Tab-separated table of C-alpha atoms and ligand atoms in Angstrom:
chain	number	residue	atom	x	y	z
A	1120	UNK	CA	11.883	8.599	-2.179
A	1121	UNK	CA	9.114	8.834	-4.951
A	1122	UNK	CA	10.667	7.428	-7.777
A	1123	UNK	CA	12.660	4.109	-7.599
A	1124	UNK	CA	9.792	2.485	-9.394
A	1125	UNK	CA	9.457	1.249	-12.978
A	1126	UNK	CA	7.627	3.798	-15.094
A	1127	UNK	CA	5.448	1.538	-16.655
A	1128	UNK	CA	2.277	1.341	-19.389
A	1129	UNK	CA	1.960	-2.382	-18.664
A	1130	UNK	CA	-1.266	-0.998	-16.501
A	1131	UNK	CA	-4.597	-2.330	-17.092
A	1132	UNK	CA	-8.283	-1.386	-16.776
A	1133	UNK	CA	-8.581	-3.518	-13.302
A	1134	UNK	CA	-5.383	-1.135	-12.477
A	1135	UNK	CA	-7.228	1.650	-13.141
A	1136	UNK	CA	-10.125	0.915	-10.449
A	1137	UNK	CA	-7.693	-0.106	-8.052
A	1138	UNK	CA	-6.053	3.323	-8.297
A	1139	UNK	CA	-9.277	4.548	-8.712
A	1140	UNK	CA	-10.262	2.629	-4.718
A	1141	UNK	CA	-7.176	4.472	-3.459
A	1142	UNK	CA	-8.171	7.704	-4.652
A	1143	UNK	CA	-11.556	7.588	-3.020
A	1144	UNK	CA	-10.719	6.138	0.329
A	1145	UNK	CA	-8.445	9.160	0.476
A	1146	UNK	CA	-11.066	11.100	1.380
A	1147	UNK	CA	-11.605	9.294	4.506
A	1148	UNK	CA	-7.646	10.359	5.604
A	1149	UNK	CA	-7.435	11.286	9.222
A	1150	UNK	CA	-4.423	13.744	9.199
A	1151	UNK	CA	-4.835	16.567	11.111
A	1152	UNK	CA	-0.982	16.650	12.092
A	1153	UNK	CA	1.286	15.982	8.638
A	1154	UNK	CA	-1.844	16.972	6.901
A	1155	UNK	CA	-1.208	14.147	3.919
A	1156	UNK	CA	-3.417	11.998	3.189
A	1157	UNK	CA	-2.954	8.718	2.027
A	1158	UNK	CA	-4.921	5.883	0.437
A	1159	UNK	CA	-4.424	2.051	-0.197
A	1160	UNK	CA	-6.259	-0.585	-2.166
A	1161	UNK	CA	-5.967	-3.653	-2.159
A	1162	UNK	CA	-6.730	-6.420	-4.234
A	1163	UNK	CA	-7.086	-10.081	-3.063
A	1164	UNK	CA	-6.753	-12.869	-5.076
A	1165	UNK	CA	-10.657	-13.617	-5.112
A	1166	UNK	CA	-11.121	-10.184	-6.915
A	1167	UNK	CA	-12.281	-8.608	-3.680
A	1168	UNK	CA	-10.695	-4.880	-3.130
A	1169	UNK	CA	-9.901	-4.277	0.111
A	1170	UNK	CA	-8.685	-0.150	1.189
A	1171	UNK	CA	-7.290	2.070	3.870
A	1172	UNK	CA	-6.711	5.260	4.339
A	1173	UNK	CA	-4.014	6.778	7.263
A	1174	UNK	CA	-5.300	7.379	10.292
A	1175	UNK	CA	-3.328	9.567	12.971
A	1176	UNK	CA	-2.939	9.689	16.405
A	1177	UNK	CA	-2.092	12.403	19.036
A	1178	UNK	CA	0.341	10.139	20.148
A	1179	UNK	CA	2.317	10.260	16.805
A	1180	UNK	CA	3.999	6.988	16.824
A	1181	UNK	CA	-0.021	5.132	17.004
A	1182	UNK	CA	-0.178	6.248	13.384
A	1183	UNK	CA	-1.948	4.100	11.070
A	1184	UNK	CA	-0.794	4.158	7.654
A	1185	UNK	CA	-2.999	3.664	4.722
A	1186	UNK	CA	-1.664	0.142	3.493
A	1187	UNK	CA	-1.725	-1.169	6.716
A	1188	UNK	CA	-5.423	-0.212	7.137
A	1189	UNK	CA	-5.838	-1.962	4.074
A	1190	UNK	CA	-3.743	-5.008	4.589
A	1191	UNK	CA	-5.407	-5.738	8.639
A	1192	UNK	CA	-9.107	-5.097	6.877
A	1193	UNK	CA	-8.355	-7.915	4.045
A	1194	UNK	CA	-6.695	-10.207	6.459
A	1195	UNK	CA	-9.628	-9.924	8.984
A	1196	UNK	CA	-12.296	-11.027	6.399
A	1197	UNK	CA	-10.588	-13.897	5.533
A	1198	UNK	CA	-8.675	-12.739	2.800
A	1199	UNK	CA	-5.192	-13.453	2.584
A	1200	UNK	CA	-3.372	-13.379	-1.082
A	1201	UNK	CA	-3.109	-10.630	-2.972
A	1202	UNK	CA	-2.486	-9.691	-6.821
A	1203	UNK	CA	-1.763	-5.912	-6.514
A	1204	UNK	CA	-1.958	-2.478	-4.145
A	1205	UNK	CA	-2.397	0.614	-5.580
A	1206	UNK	CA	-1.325	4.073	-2.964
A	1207	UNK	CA	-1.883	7.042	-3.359
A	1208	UNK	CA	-1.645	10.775	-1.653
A	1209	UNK	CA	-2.512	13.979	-1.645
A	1210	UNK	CA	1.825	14.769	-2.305
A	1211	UNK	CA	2.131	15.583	-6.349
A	1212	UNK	CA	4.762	13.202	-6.176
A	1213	UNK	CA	4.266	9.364	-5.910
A	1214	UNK	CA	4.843	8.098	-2.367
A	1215	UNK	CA	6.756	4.511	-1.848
A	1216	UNK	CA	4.991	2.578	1.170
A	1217	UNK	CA	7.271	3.177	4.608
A	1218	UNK	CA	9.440	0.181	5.777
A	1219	UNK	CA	7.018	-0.608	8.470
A	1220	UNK	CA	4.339	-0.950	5.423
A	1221	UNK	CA	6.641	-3.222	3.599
A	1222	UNK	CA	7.093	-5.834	6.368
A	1223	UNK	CA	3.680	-6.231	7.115
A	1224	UNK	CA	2.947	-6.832	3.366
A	1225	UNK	CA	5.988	-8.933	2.963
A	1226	UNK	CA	4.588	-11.003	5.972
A	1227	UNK	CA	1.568	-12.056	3.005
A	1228	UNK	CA	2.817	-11.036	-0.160
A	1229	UNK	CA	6.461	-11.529	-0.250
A	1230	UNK	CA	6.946	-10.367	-4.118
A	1231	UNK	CA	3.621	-8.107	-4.329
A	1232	UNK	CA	2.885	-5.906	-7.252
A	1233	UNK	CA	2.474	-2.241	-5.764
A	1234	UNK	CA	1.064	0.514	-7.847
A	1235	UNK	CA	2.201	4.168	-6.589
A	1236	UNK	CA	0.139	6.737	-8.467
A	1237	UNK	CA	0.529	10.686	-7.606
A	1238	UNK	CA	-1.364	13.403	-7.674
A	1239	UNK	CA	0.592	14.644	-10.244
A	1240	UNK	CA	-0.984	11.920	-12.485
A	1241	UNK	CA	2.872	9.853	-12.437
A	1242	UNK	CA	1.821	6.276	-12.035
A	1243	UNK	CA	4.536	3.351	-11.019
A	1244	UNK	CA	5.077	-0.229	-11.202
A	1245	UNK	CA	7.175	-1.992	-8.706
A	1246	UNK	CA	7.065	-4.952	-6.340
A	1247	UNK	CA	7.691	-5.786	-3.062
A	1248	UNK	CA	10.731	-7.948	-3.423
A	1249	UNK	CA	12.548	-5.097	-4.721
A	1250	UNK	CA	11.688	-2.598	-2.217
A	1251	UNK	CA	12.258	-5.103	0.959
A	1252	UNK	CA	15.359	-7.458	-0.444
A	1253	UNK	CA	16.624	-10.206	1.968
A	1254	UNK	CA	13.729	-9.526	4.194
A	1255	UNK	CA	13.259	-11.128	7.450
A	1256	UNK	CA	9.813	-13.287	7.205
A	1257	UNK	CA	7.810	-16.338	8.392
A	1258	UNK	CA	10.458	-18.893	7.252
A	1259	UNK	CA	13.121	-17.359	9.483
A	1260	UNK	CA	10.977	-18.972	12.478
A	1261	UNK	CA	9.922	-22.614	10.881
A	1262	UNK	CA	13.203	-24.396	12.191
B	2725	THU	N1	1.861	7.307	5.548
B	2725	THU	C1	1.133	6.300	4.984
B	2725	THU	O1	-0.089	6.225	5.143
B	2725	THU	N2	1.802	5.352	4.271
B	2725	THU	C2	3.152	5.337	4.072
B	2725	THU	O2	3.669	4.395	3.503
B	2725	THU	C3	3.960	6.478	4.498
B	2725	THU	C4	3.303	7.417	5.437
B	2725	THU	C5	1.160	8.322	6.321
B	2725	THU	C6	1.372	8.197	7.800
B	2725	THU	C7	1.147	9.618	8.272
B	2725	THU	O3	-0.237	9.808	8.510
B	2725	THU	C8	1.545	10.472	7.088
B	2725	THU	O4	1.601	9.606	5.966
B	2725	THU	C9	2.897	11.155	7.253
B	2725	THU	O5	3.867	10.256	7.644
């Protein structure tokens, strides 16, 4: 589903390089079995921009996906709020982050504004709250 998002011209010049990130790290894709590639950027609440691209595996279910990538990478250097992710693939459609995507982000960024641009130059606003609702997270487990 490519289009549940907001269309939206609330986006910004720091919106732009973030899609921008997403585009680029693209490149570094490793899909040689669905052959889409898919990049994520991140960006933390300290301004750094964090990305990932999908990386595949032989044994299909050790697919990466591209916000993942991007997510593990921030969280490993310390980083660990967010503002906004930008995705984007090589589909001319915009593609909406997997449910295994969301629940890793919603693990850090509950309500987090994602940015789903696609080839076909159709940009989205939406946020994580509304595409995970009544998630399971951290404060199920603090009893
Ligand atoms: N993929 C992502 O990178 N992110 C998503 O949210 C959906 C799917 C990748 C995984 C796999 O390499 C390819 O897209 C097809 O599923």
């Amino acid at each position: 589903m490519a289009t549940t998002g907001t269309k939206s011209s609330r986006f910004d010049a720091a919106d732009d390089e973030l899609v921008k990130r997403a585009v680029e790290v693209r490149a570094h894709a490793y899909s040689p079995y669905s052959k889409i590639l898919v990049g994520a950027a991140l960006r933390a609440a300290d301004g750094r921009i964090f990305t990932g691209c999908n990386v595949e595996n032989a044994s299909f279910g050790m697919t990466w996906c591209a916000e993942r990538t991007a997510i593990v990478k921030a969280v490993s250097e310390g980083a660990r709020e967010y503002t906004a992710m930008a995705i984007t693939t090589s589909l001319p459609h915009a593609l909406m982050p997997c449910g295994a995507c969301r629940q890793v982000l919603f693990e850090f960024a509950p309500n987090l504004r994602i940015i789903v641009a696609g080839a076909d130059g159709t940009r989205y606003e939406t946020f994580l709250e509304d595409l995970l609702p009544e998630a399971f997270g951290p404060s199920d487990l603090s009893q």
